[in-house]
Amino acid sequence: MTTTVEHPALAPVTLGDLALRNRYAVAPMTRVSASPDGTPTGEMADYYAEFARGGFGLVISEGTYTDTAASQGYLNQPGLARDEHVAGWRVVTAGVRAAGGRMIAQLMHAGAISQGNPHREHTVGPSAVQPRGEMMPAYGGSGPWPAPRELTTAEIDDIVDGFAAAARRARQAGFDGVEVHAANGYLLDQFLTDYTNQRADSYGGPVSHRIRLTARVVTAVAEAVPELLTGVRLSQTKVNDFTYRWPGGRDDAEVIFAAVAETGADYLHIASEGRNWLETAKLADGGTITALARRVTGLPVIANGGMHDPTQAHEVLTGGHADLLSLGHGALANPDLPARVAAAEPLEEFDRAMVSPTVTVANARRWRESRQA
């Protein structure tokens, strides 16, 4: 794609040691389209490569489970826990790279909000606190989540080791980096959240203790694969609690970001969980959580939430709020969004039918085929 760079999102950027052709990234989006054993499929390889062909500089995988114990969150979720998973992902990463993109594996442990795990009948969490809300039908769940079993310190150690082992498999699979999923209500975020973490040990209590597991995991991952990019995704909102905000506001954020900055992470990714960035990023004093993350850590920050809007994207980048932009719904509706922005072409609006009744790659493909018919 040859163009005169006009929009700042089209400018090349270096993330850690990774050179990217622009500042557009595909956000991690669960697709529940892997084989039953967690191996990525050829259909998934086509799905991810399409974003790279459309001009996205960076593609972040959907949340990928790290072990065959309690980490899996959904049936047909991909993993990085076995050799078969590595072989499947290797096809995916090769396709993205051949189309000029770079790819990061997002590593995830679902914890208490797992709603589909063939390896375990029970769920685990920081404390035996039943998650708010109900399971998500679009991902194959229904009814309330059960109360999890509280993790022991030995099990926590195993979880840290599982993330590190999955990172090494990501390297074998050809990924350019790994992103630790500490957002959106999953296990690491459950430790960070005050009402789901009632522990009395070194992982519970003040926010400086509740962020400790995330810091341990990111450190272990960075040490396991020093040649790869290492990032961490954080959020205030959750898939099962859209209104939650860190109770200490800016003070909590500064503690959290400072802890992450000491881990060896190369970047932060601040998620909005389907909300607009303006809604979730604004602080009481008028600043933004993403700009604060940049200042406290000195690291590049990826902002998320409504970044398909060229005006908002321009403001975020030129106003010092973030360094890169990740797109979910906007990318689904416009897998060639960077090319469209470069050519000043109109964008397609996201249609919820793309992810209904189930959030699969096949469903999105059928939606596109029906539009073209």
Coordinates of C-alpha atoms in Angstrom, one line a residue:
M1 CA 0.0 0.0 0.0
T2 CA 1.6 3.3 -1.1
T3 CA 0.2 6.5 0.2
T4 CA 1.1 9.9 1.4
V5 CA 0.8 9.8 5.2
E6 CA -1.8 12.3 6.4
H7 CA -3.7 10.8 9.4
P8 CA -1.2 10.2 12.3
A9 CA -2.4 6.7 12.7
L10 CA -0.8 5.9 9.3
A11 CA 2.6 6.9 10.5
P12 CA 5.1 4.1 11.1
V13 CA 6.0 3.3 14.7
T14 CA 8.4 1.2 16.7
L15 CA 7.0 -0.8 19.6
G16 CA 9.9 -2.1 21.6
D17 CA 12.2 -3.5 18.9
L18 CA 9.2 -4.3 16.6
A19 CA 8.9 -2.0 13.6
L20 CA 5.3 -1.5 12.5
R21 CA 4.0 0.1 9.3
N22 CA 1.4 2.1 11.1
R23 CA -0.3 2.6 14.5
Y24 CA -3.4 0.6 13.9
A25 CA -3.7 -2.7 15.8
V26 CA -6.4 -5.3 15.7
A27 CA -7.7 -5.7 19.3
P28 CA -8.0 -9.2 20.8
M29 CA -11.5 -10.6 20.1
T30 CA -12.6 -14.0 21.3
R31 CA -13.9 -16.0 18.3
V32 CA -14.5 -19.5 19.7
S33 CA -13.6 -21.0 16.3
A34 CA -10.7 -23.3 17.2
S35 CA -11.0 -27.1 17.1
P36 CA -12.3 -28.7 20.3
D37 CA -8.8 -29.4 21.5
G38 CA -7.8 -25.7 21.1
T39 CA -5.9 -26.0 17.9
P40 CA -6.2 -23.0 15.5
T41 CA -7.9 -23.8 12.2
G42 CA -7.3 -22.8 8.6
E43 CA -10.4 -20.6 8.8
M44 CA -8.8 -18.7 11.7
A45 CA -5.6 -18.3 9.6
D46 CA -7.6 -16.7 6.8
Y47 CA -9.4 -14.5 9.3
Y48 CA -6.3 -13.1 10.9
A49 CA -4.4 -12.7 7.6
E50 CA -7.3 -10.6 6.2
F51 CA -6.5 -7.8 8.7
A52 CA -2.8 -7.7 7.7
R53 CA -3.8 -7.7 4.0
G54 CA -6.1 -4.7 4.8
G55 CA -3.2 -2.7 6.2
F56 CA -3.2 -3.3 9.9
G57 CA 0.4 -3.0 11.2
L58 CA -0.2 -5.2 14.3
V59 CA -2.6 -8.0 15.0
I60 CA -3.2 -9.2 18.6
S61 CA -4.7 -12.7 18.9
E62 CA -7.8 -13.5 20.8
G63 CA -7.3 -14.5 24.4
T64 CA -5.4 -17.8 24.3
Y65 CA -5.5 -20.2 27.3
T66 CA -2.2 -21.1 28.9
D67 CA -2.6 -24.5 30.5
T68 CA -4.8 -27.6 30.5
A69 CA -5.9 -27.0 34.1
A70 CA -8.3 -24.2 34.8
S71 CA -7.3 -21.4 32.4
Q72 CA -9.6 -22.1 29.5
G73 CA -12.6 -19.8 29.4
Y74 CA -14.7 -21.0 26.5
L75 CA -15.3 -24.1 24.4
N76 CA -13.5 -23.9 21.1
Q77 CA -11.1 -21.2 22.5
P78 CA -7.6 -21.6 21.1
G79 CA -4.7 -22.5 23.4
L80 CA -0.9 -22.4 23.7
A81 CA -0.7 -25.3 26.0
R82 CA 0.2 -28.2 23.7
D83 CA 2.4 -29.0 20.7
E84 CA -0.6 -29.2 18.5
H85 CA -1.5 -25.6 19.4
V86 CA 1.9 -24.4 18.4
A87 CA 1.7 -26.1 15.0
G88 CA -1.8 -24.5 14.4
W89 CA -0.7 -21.0 15.4
R90 CA 2.4 -21.3 13.2
V91 CA 0.2 -21.3 10.1
V92 CA -1.7 -18.2 11.4
T93 CA 1.4 -16.2 12.2
A94 CA 3.0 -17.1 8.8
G95 CA -0.1 -15.8 7.0
V96 CA -0.1 -12.5 8.9
R97 CA 3.6 -11.9 8.3
A98 CA 3.4 -12.8 4.6
A99 CA 0.8 -10.0 4.3
G100 CA 3.1 -7.5 5.9
G101 CA 1.7 -7.5 9.5
R102 CA 3.1 -8.5 12.8
M103 CA 1.3 -10.6 15.4
I104 CA 1.2 -10.8 19.2
A105 CA -0.3 -13.7 21.2
Q106 CA -2.6 -12.6 24.0
L107 CA -2.2 -15.1 27.0
M108 CA -5.2 -15.5 29.2
H109 CA -6.4 -17.3 32.3
A110 CA -10.2 -17.0 32.7
G111 CA -10.4 -17.8 36.4
A112 CA -13.8 -17.5 37.9
I113 CA -15.6 -16.4 34.7
S114 CA -14.7 -19.5 32.8
Q115 CA -17.8 -20.8 31.1
G116 CA -16.4 -23.7 29.0
N117 CA -13.5 -25.8 30.1
P118 CA -13.3 -29.5 29.3
H119 CA -10.3 -29.9 31.6
R120 CA -12.0 -29.0 34.9
E121 CA -15.5 -29.0 36.2
H122 CA -14.9 -26.3 38.7
T123 CA -13.6 -22.7 38.4
V124 CA -10.9 -21.0 40.4
G125 CA -10.3 -17.4 41.6
P126 CA -8.5 -15.3 44.2
S127 CA -11.5 -15.9 46.6
A128 CA -14.7 -17.9 46.7
V129 CA -16.7 -14.9 45.5
Q130 CA -19.4 -15.6 42.8
P131 CA -18.9 -13.4 39.8
R132 CA -21.4 -10.7 39.0
G133 CA -23.8 -11.0 36.1
E134 CA -24.4 -14.1 34.0
M135 CA -22.6 -16.2 31.4
M136 CA -22.6 -14.9 27.8
P137 CA -24.9 -16.8 25.4
A138 CA -22.9 -15.6 22.4
Y139 CA -19.9 -17.6 23.8
G140 CA -21.9 -20.7 24.6
G141 CA -22.9 -20.0 28.2
S142 CA -26.1 -19.4 30.2
G143 CA -27.1 -18.7 33.7
P144 CA -25.1 -17.4 36.6
W145 CA -21.4 -18.2 37.1
P146 CA -20.7 -20.6 40.0
A147 CA -18.6 -19.5 42.9
P148 CA -15.0 -20.4 42.2
R149 CA -12.7 -22.3 44.5
E150 CA -10.0 -20.1 46.2
L151 CA -6.6 -20.7 44.8
T152 CA -3.7 -21.8 47.0
T153 CA -0.4 -20.2 46.9
A154 CA 1.1 -23.3 45.2
E155 CA -1.6 -23.2 42.5
I156 CA -0.8 -19.5 42.0
D157 CA 2.9 -20.5 41.4
D158 CA 1.7 -23.0 38.8
I159 CA -0.4 -20.4 37.0
V160 CA 2.7 -18.1 36.8
D161 CA 4.7 -21.0 35.3
G162 CA 1.8 -21.7 32.9
F163 CA 2.0 -18.2 31.5
A164 CA 5.8 -18.5 31.0
A165 CA 5.5 -21.9 29.3
A166 CA 2.8 -20.5 27.0
A167 CA 5.0 -17.6 26.1
R168 CA 7.8 -20.0 25.1
R169 CA 5.3 -21.8 22.9
A170 CA 4.3 -18.5 21.4
R171 CA 7.9 -18.0 20.4
Q172 CA 7.9 -21.4 18.8
A173 CA 4.7 -20.6 16.9
G174 CA 6.3 -17.6 15.3
F175 CA 4.6 -14.8 17.2
D176 CA 6.4 -11.4 17.4
G177 CA 5.4 -10.9 21.0
V178 CA 3.1 -11.8 23.9
E179 CA 0.5 -9.8 25.7
V180 CA -0.5 -10.8 29.3
H181 CA -4.3 -10.4 29.6
A182 CA -4.8 -8.7 33.0
A183 CA -8.1 -7.0 32.0
N184 CA -11.8 -7.4 31.5
G185 CA -12.6 -9.4 34.5
Y186 CA -10.4 -12.5 33.9
L187 CA -8.2 -14.1 36.5
L188 CA -5.5 -11.5 36.9
D189 CA -8.1 -8.7 36.9
Q190 CA -10.0 -10.7 39.5
F191 CA -6.9 -10.4 41.8
L192 CA -6.7 -6.7 41.1
T193 CA -10.4 -6.0 41.8
D194 CA -11.3 -5.2 45.4
Y195 CA -14.7 -7.1 45.6
T196 CA -13.5 -10.3 44.0
N197 CA -10.2 -10.4 46.0
Q198 CA -10.9 -11.0 49.7
R199 CA -7.5 -12.7 50.4
A200 CA -5.6 -12.0 53.6
D201 CA -2.2 -13.0 52.2
S202 CA 0.3 -11.1 50.2
Y203 CA -2.0 -11.1 47.1
G204 CA -4.9 -9.4 48.9
G205 CA -5.6 -6.1 50.7
P206 CA -4.2 -2.8 49.3
V207 CA -3.9 -2.3 45.6
S208 CA -0.2 -2.7 45.8
H209 CA -0.7 -6.3 46.8
R210 CA -3.6 -7.0 44.5
I211 CA -1.5 -6.1 41.4
R212 CA 1.3 -8.4 42.6
L213 CA 0.1 -11.5 40.6
T214 CA -0.1 -9.5 37.4
A215 CA 3.4 -8.1 38.0
R216 CA 4.8 -11.7 38.7
V217 CA 3.2 -13.0 35.5
V218 CA 4.5 -10.2 33.3
T219 CA 8.0 -10.5 34.8
A220 CA 8.0 -14.3 34.3
V221 CA 6.9 -13.9 30.7
A222 CA 9.5 -11.2 29.9
E223 CA 12.2 -13.4 31.4
A224 CA 11.0 -16.5 29.5
V225 CA 11.1 -14.9 26.1
P226 CA 13.4 -11.9 26.2
E227 CA 13.7 -11.8 22.4
L228 CA 10.0 -11.2 22.0
L229 CA 7.9 -8.1 22.8
T230 CA 6.1 -8.3 26.1
G231 CA 2.9 -6.3 26.8
V232 CA 0.1 -6.3 29.4
R233 CA -3.5 -5.4 28.9
L234 CA -5.3 -3.6 31.8
S235 CA -8.9 -2.3 32.1
Q236 CA -11.2 -0.9 34.7
T237 CA -14.4 -2.3 33.1
K238 CA -15.2 -6.0 32.8
V239 CA -17.2 -8.3 30.6
N240 CA -19.5 -8.9 33.5
D241 CA -19.3 -5.4 35.1
F242 CA -19.3 -2.5 32.7
T243 CA -19.5 0.2 35.5
Y244 CA -16.5 -0.8 37.6
R245 CA -13.8 1.7 38.0
W246 CA -10.6 1.4 40.2
P247 CA -11.9 2.6 43.5
G248 CA -8.9 4.8 44.2
G249 CA -9.1 6.5 40.9
R250 CA -5.8 8.2 39.9
D251 CA -4.0 7.0 43.1
D252 CA -4.8 3.4 42.3
A253 CA -3.8 3.8 38.7
E254 CA -0.4 5.2 39.6
V255 CA 0.3 2.3 41.9
I256 CA -0.8 -0.2 39.2
F257 CA 1.1 1.4 36.4
A258 CA 4.3 1.8 38.5
A259 CA 4.2 -1.9 39.4
V260 CA 3.8 -2.9 35.8
A261 CA 6.7 -0.6 34.7
E262 CA 9.1 -2.6 36.9
T263 CA 8.3 -5.9 35.3
G264 CA 10.2 -5.6 32.0
A265 CA 7.1 -4.9 30.0
D266 CA 7.5 -3.2 26.6
Y267 CA 4.0 -1.6 26.4
L268 CA 0.6 -1.3 28.1
H269 CA -2.7 -1.9 26.4
I270 CA -5.7 -0.1 28.1
A271 CA -9.0 -1.8 27.2
S272 CA -12.5 -0.3 27.2
E273 CA -14.5 -3.5 27.1
G274 CA -16.9 -2.4 24.3
R275 CA -17.2 1.1 25.7
N276 CA -15.9 4.3 24.0
W277 CA -12.4 5.5 25.1
L278 CA -13.9 8.8 26.2
E279 CA -16.3 7.1 28.5
T280 CA -13.7 4.8 30.2
A281 CA -10.5 6.8 30.0
K282 CA -11.5 10.2 31.5
L283 CA -10.3 10.8 35.1
A284 CA -12.1 13.1 37.6
D285 CA -9.5 15.8 37.1
G286 CA -10.0 15.9 33.3
G287 CA -6.9 13.8 32.4
T288 CA -7.1 10.3 30.9
I289 CA -6.0 7.0 32.2
T290 CA -4.0 6.3 29.0
A291 CA -2.0 9.6 29.2
L292 CA -1.4 8.8 32.9
A293 CA -0.1 5.3 32.0
R294 CA 2.4 6.9 29.5
R295 CA 3.6 9.4 32.1
V296 CA 4.0 7.0 35.0
T297 CA 5.7 4.2 33.0
G298 CA 7.4 5.9 30.2
L299 CA 6.2 3.0 28.0
P300 CA 4.2 3.1 24.8
V301 CA 0.4 2.8 25.4
I302 CA -2.2 1.3 23.1
A303 CA -5.6 2.9 23.5
N304 CA -8.9 1.0 22.8
G305 CA -12.5 2.0 22.3
G306 CA -14.0 3.7 19.3
M307 CA -10.7 4.2 17.5
H308 CA -12.2 3.6 14.1
D309 CA -13.5 7.2 14.4
P310 CA -10.7 9.1 12.5
T311 CA -11.4 12.3 14.5
Q312 CA -11.1 10.6 17.9
A313 CA -8.1 8.6 16.7
H314 CA -6.4 11.8 15.7
E315 CA -7.1 13.4 19.1
V316 CA -5.8 10.4 21.0
L317 CA -2.5 10.3 19.1
T318 CA -1.8 14.0 18.8
G319 CA -3.0 14.9 22.3
G320 CA -0.5 12.6 24.0
H321 CA -3.0 10.1 25.2
A322 CA -1.6 7.0 23.5
D323 CA 0.9 5.8 20.9
L324 CA -1.1 3.2 19.1
L325 CA -4.8 2.4 18.6
S326 CA -6.5 -1.0 18.9
L327 CA -9.8 -1.7 17.1
G328 CA -12.4 -4.4 17.7
H329 CA -15.8 -3.7 16.2
G330 CA -14.3 -1.2 13.7
A331 CA -11.9 -3.9 12.5
L332 CA -14.5 -6.5 12.2
A333 CA -16.6 -4.2 10.0
N334 CA -13.6 -2.9 8.1
P335 CA -10.7 -5.4 8.0
D336 CA -9.1 -3.0 5.5
L337 CA -9.6 0.1 7.6
P338 CA -6.1 1.4 7.4
A339 CA -6.3 1.2 3.6
R340 CA -9.7 3.0 3.7
V341 CA -8.3 5.7 5.9
A342 CA -5.3 6.2 3.6
A343 CA -7.7 6.5 0.6
A344 CA -10.2 8.7 2.5
E345 CA -12.9 6.1 1.8
P346 CA -16.0 5.8 4.0
L347 CA -16.1 3.1 6.7
E348 CA -18.7 0.4 7.1
E349 CA -20.7 0.5 10.3
F350 CA -20.5 -2.4 12.7
D351 CA -23.5 -4.7 12.5
R352 CA -24.2 -6.8 15.6
A353 CA -25.4 -9.6 13.3
M354 CA -21.7 -10.3 12.7
V355 CA -21.4 -11.7 16.2
S356 CA -24.9 -13.1 16.6
P357 CA -26.1 -15.6 17.6
T358 CA -22.5 -16.8 18.2
V359 CA -19.2 -15.0 18.1
T360 CA -17.4 -17.2 15.5
V361 CA -15.3 -16.6 12.5
A362 CA -17.8 -18.6 10.4
N363 CA -20.7 -16.4 11.5
A364 CA -18.8 -13.2 10.4
R365 CA -17.9 -14.8 7.1
R366 CA -21.6 -15.7 6.4
W367 CA -22.6 -12.2 7.3
R368 CA -20.2 -10.8 4.7
E369 CA -21.3 -13.3 2.1
S370 CA -24.9 -12.3 2.6
R371 CA -24.0 -8.7 2.1
Q372 CA -22.2 -9.5 -1.1
A373 CA -25.1 -11.6 -2.5

